[in-house]
XYZ file of C-alpha atoms in Angstrom:
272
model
C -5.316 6.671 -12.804
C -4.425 3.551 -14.482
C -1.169 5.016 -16.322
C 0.233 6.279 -12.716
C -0.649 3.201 -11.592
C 1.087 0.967 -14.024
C 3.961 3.524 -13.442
C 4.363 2.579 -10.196
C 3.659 -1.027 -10.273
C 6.879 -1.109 -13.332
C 8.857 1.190 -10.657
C 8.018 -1.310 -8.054
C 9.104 -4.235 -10.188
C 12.411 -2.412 -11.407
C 13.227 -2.162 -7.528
C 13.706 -5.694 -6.741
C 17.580 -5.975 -7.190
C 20.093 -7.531 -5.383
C 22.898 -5.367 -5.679
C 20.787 -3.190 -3.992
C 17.673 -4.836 -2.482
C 13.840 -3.367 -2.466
C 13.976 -3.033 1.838
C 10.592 -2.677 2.988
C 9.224 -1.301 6.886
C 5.744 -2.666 6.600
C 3.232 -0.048 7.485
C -0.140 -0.712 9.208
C -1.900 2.352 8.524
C -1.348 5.744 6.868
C 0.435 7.467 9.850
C 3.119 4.982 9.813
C 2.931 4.829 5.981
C 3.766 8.212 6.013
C 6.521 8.005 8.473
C 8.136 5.303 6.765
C 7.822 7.142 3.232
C 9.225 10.157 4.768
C 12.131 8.322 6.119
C 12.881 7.517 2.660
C 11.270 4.406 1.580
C 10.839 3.820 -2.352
C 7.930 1.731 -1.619
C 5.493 0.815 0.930
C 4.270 -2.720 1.907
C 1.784 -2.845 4.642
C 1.600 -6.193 7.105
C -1.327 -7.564 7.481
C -0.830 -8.695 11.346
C -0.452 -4.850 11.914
C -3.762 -4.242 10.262
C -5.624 -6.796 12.054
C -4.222 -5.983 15.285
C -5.264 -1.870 14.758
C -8.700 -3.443 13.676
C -8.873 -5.596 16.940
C -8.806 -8.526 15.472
C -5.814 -11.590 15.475
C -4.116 -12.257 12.565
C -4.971 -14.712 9.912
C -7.727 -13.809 7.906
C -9.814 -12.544 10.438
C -10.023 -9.268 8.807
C -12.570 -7.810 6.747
C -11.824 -7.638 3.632
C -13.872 -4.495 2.754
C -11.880 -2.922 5.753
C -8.881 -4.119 4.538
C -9.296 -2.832 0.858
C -10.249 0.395 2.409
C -6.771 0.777 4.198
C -4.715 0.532 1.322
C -7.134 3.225 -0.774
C -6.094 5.187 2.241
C -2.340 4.489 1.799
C -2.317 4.803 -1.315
C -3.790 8.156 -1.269
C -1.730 9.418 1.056
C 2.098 8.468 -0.473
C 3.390 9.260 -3.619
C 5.195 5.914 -3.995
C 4.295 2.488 -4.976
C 2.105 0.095 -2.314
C 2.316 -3.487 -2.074
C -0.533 -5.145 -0.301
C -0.260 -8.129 1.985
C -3.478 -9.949 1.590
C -2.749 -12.953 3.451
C -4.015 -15.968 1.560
C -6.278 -13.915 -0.859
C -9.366 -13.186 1.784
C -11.420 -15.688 0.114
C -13.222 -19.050 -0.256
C -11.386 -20.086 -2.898
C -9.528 -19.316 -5.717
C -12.209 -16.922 -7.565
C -12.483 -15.367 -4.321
C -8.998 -14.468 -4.125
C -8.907 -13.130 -7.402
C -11.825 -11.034 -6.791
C -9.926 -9.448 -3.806
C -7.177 -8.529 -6.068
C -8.796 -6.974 -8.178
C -10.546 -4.556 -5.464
C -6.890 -4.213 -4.288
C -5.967 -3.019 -7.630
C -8.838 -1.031 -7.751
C -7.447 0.452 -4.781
C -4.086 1.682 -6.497
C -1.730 -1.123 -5.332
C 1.275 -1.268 -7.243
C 1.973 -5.414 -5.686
C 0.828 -7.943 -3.738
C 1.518 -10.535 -1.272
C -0.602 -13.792 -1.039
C 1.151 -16.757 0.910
C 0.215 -20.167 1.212
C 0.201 -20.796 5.003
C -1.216 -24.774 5.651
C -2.865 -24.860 1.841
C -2.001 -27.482 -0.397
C 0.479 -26.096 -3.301
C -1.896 -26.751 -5.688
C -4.519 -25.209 -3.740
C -2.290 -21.980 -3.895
C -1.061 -22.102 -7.724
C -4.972 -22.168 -8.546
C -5.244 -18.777 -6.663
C -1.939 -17.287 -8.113
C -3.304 -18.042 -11.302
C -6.758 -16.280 -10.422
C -4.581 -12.491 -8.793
C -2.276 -12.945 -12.414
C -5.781 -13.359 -14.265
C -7.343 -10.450 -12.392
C -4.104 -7.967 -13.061
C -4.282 -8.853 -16.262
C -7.792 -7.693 -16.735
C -7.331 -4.772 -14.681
C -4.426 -4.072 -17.348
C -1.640 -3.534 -14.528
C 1.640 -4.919 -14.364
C 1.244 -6.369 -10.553
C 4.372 -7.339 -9.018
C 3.096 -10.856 -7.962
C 4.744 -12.092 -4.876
C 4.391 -15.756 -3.425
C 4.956 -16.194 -0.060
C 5.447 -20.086 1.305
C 5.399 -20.598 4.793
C 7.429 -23.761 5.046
C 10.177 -23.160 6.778
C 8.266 -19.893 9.444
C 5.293 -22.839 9.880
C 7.985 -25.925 9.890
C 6.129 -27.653 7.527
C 7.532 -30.972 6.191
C 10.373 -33.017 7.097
C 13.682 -30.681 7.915
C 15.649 -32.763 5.635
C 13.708 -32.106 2.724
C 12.105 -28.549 3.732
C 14.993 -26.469 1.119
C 14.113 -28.976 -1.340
C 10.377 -28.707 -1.186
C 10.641 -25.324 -0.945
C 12.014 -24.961 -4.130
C 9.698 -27.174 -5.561
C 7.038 -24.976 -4.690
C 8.251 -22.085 -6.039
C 9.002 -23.409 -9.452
C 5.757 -23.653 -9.181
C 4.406 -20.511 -8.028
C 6.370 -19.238 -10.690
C 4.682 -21.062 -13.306
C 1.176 -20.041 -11.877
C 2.105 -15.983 -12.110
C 4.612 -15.091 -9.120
C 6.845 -12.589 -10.080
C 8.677 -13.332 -6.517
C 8.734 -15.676 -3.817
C 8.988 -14.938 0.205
C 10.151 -17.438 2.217
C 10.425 -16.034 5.743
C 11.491 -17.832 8.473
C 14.898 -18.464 7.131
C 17.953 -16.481 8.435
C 20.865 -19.227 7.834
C 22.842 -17.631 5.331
C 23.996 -20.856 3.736
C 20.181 -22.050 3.356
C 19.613 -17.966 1.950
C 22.332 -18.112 -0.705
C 21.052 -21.908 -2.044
C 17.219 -20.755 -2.320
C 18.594 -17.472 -4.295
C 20.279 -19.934 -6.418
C 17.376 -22.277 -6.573
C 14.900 -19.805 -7.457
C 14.184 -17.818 -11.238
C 13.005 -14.500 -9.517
C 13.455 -12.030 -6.996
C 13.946 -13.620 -3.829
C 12.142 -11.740 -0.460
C 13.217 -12.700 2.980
C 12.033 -11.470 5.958
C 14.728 -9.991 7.928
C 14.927 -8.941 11.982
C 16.833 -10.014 14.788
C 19.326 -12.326 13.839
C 19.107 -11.806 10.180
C 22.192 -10.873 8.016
C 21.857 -6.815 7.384
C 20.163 -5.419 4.193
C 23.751 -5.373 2.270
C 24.703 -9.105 3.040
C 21.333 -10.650 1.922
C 22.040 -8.964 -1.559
C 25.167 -10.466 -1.666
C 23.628 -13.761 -1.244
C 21.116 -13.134 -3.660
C 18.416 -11.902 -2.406
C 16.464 -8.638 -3.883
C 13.739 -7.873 -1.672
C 14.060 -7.573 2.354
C 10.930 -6.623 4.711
C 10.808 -6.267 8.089
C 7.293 -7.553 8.252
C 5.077 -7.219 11.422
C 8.285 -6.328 13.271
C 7.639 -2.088 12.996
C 4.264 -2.627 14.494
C 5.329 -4.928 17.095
C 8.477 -2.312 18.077
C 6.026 0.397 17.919
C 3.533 -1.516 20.395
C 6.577 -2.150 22.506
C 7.166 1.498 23.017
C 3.191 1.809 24.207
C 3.886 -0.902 26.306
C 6.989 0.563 28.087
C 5.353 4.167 27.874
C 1.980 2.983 29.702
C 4.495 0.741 32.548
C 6.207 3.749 33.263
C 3.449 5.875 33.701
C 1.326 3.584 35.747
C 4.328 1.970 37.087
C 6.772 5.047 38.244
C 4.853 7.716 37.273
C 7.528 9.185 34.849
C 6.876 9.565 31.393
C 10.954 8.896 30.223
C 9.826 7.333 26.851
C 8.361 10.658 25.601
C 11.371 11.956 25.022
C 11.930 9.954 22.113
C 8.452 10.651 20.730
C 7.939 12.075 17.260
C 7.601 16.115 17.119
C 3.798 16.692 17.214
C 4.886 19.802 14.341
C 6.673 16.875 12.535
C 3.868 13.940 12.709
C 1.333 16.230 12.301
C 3.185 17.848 9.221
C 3.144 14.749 7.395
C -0.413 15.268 6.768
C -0.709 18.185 5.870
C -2.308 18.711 2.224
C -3.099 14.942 2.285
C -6.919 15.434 3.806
């Protein structure tokens, strides 16, 4: 277990390159896991807004964390390729308690994970990077470590200085254990191409409408591109229209671009 394991979490790592960035559809649970992995994914990250919303609960750490663990066992059961984990800001009280949810993540098979620092104070957030790379270590996987900072999706700071704190936060995420930073919230390309420059390691923005495509954001610098809650919220747009339509008109025009029940239901076969 642990050798396939630390295979995938080195193939994860050797993935993040710009020439040809790591592009991740965040899955929410194993049916879209599997959809995504059979569309060709190399890896699959899962979004934890999409978990809490199939849980029923809001995002931000309103999860369980046992439930949560339990999801990605699932996923990782079910696909053959690596799984990184969004864990939100660790699912814990403090810094030992985010390290002792990384290492039931790990003990779930995940190959990665994400831990952002949402409204915490940056030293607040190195001690818990510091905790998941002490964890990993024990654990003896390589985890691909990646440090999300929510200044510029959150607006935190002044706007003139936001790019500069930024940076300044993930020099020292870095030095706590990332192995990459996230900063969503940014799709300026100029602002893109100076934190690629700014930052040591593989750079992850969060792309959608608006964004520069998967090709440009390599060539300014950036390895890793997810889509984040975005695949959960399209797919809960298509309920939404589907339900109108029925209640609405009465038609049911949206099935007709419904996944093959043979195909979905193929996906799964030899996984129970």
């Amino acid at each position: 277990m642990i050798r396939a394991q630390t295979d995938k979490a080195l193939l994860f790592r050797s993935l993040h390159d710009c020439a040809s960035p790591l592009a991740l559809a965040n899955a929410w649970d194993v049916a879209s896991a599997r959809v995504i992995e059979a569309a060709g994914a190399p890896a699959i990250a899962t979004t934890s807004a999409g978990i809490a919303w199939s849980l029923g609960h809001p995002d931000g750490e309103n999860s369980s964390v046992d439930h949560v663990v339990e999801l990605i066992a699932r996923i990782v059961a079910a696909v053959g390729t690596p799984v990184t984990a969004d864990i939100e800001g660790g699912y814990g009280q403090d810094a030992a308690g985010a390290g002792e949810t990384v290492a039931r993540v790990l003990e779930a098979g995940a190959a990665g994970v994400n831990i952002e620092d949402g409204a915490r104070p940056p030293a607040e957030f190195r001690a818990r990077l510091a905790a998941a790379r002490r964890a990993a270590e024990r654990a003896g996987v390589p985890l691909f470590l990646n440090a999300r900072t929510d200044t510029y999706l959150f607006g935190l700071g002044d706007p003139a200085t936001r790019l500069k704190d930024t940076l300044e936060r993930a020099r020292g995420y870095v030095e706590a254990g990332a192995d990459g930073i996230f900063v969503p919230g940014v799709t300026d390309p100029a602002t893109i191409a100076e934190l690629a420059a700014g930052i040591s390691v593989p750079l992850n923005i969060m792309a959608g409408p608006g964004a520069p495509d998967v090709a440009e954001l390599g060539r300014l610098g950036v390895a890793r591109v997810s889509l984040g809650s975005g695949v959960a919220q399209a797919a809960y747009a298509a309920t939404r229209l589907t339900a109108q339509q029925l209640y609405g008109t009465g038609d049911y025009h949206p099935l007709t671009d419904a996944l093959p029940f043979s195909e979905l239901n193929g996906l799964f076969l030899g996984h129970h």
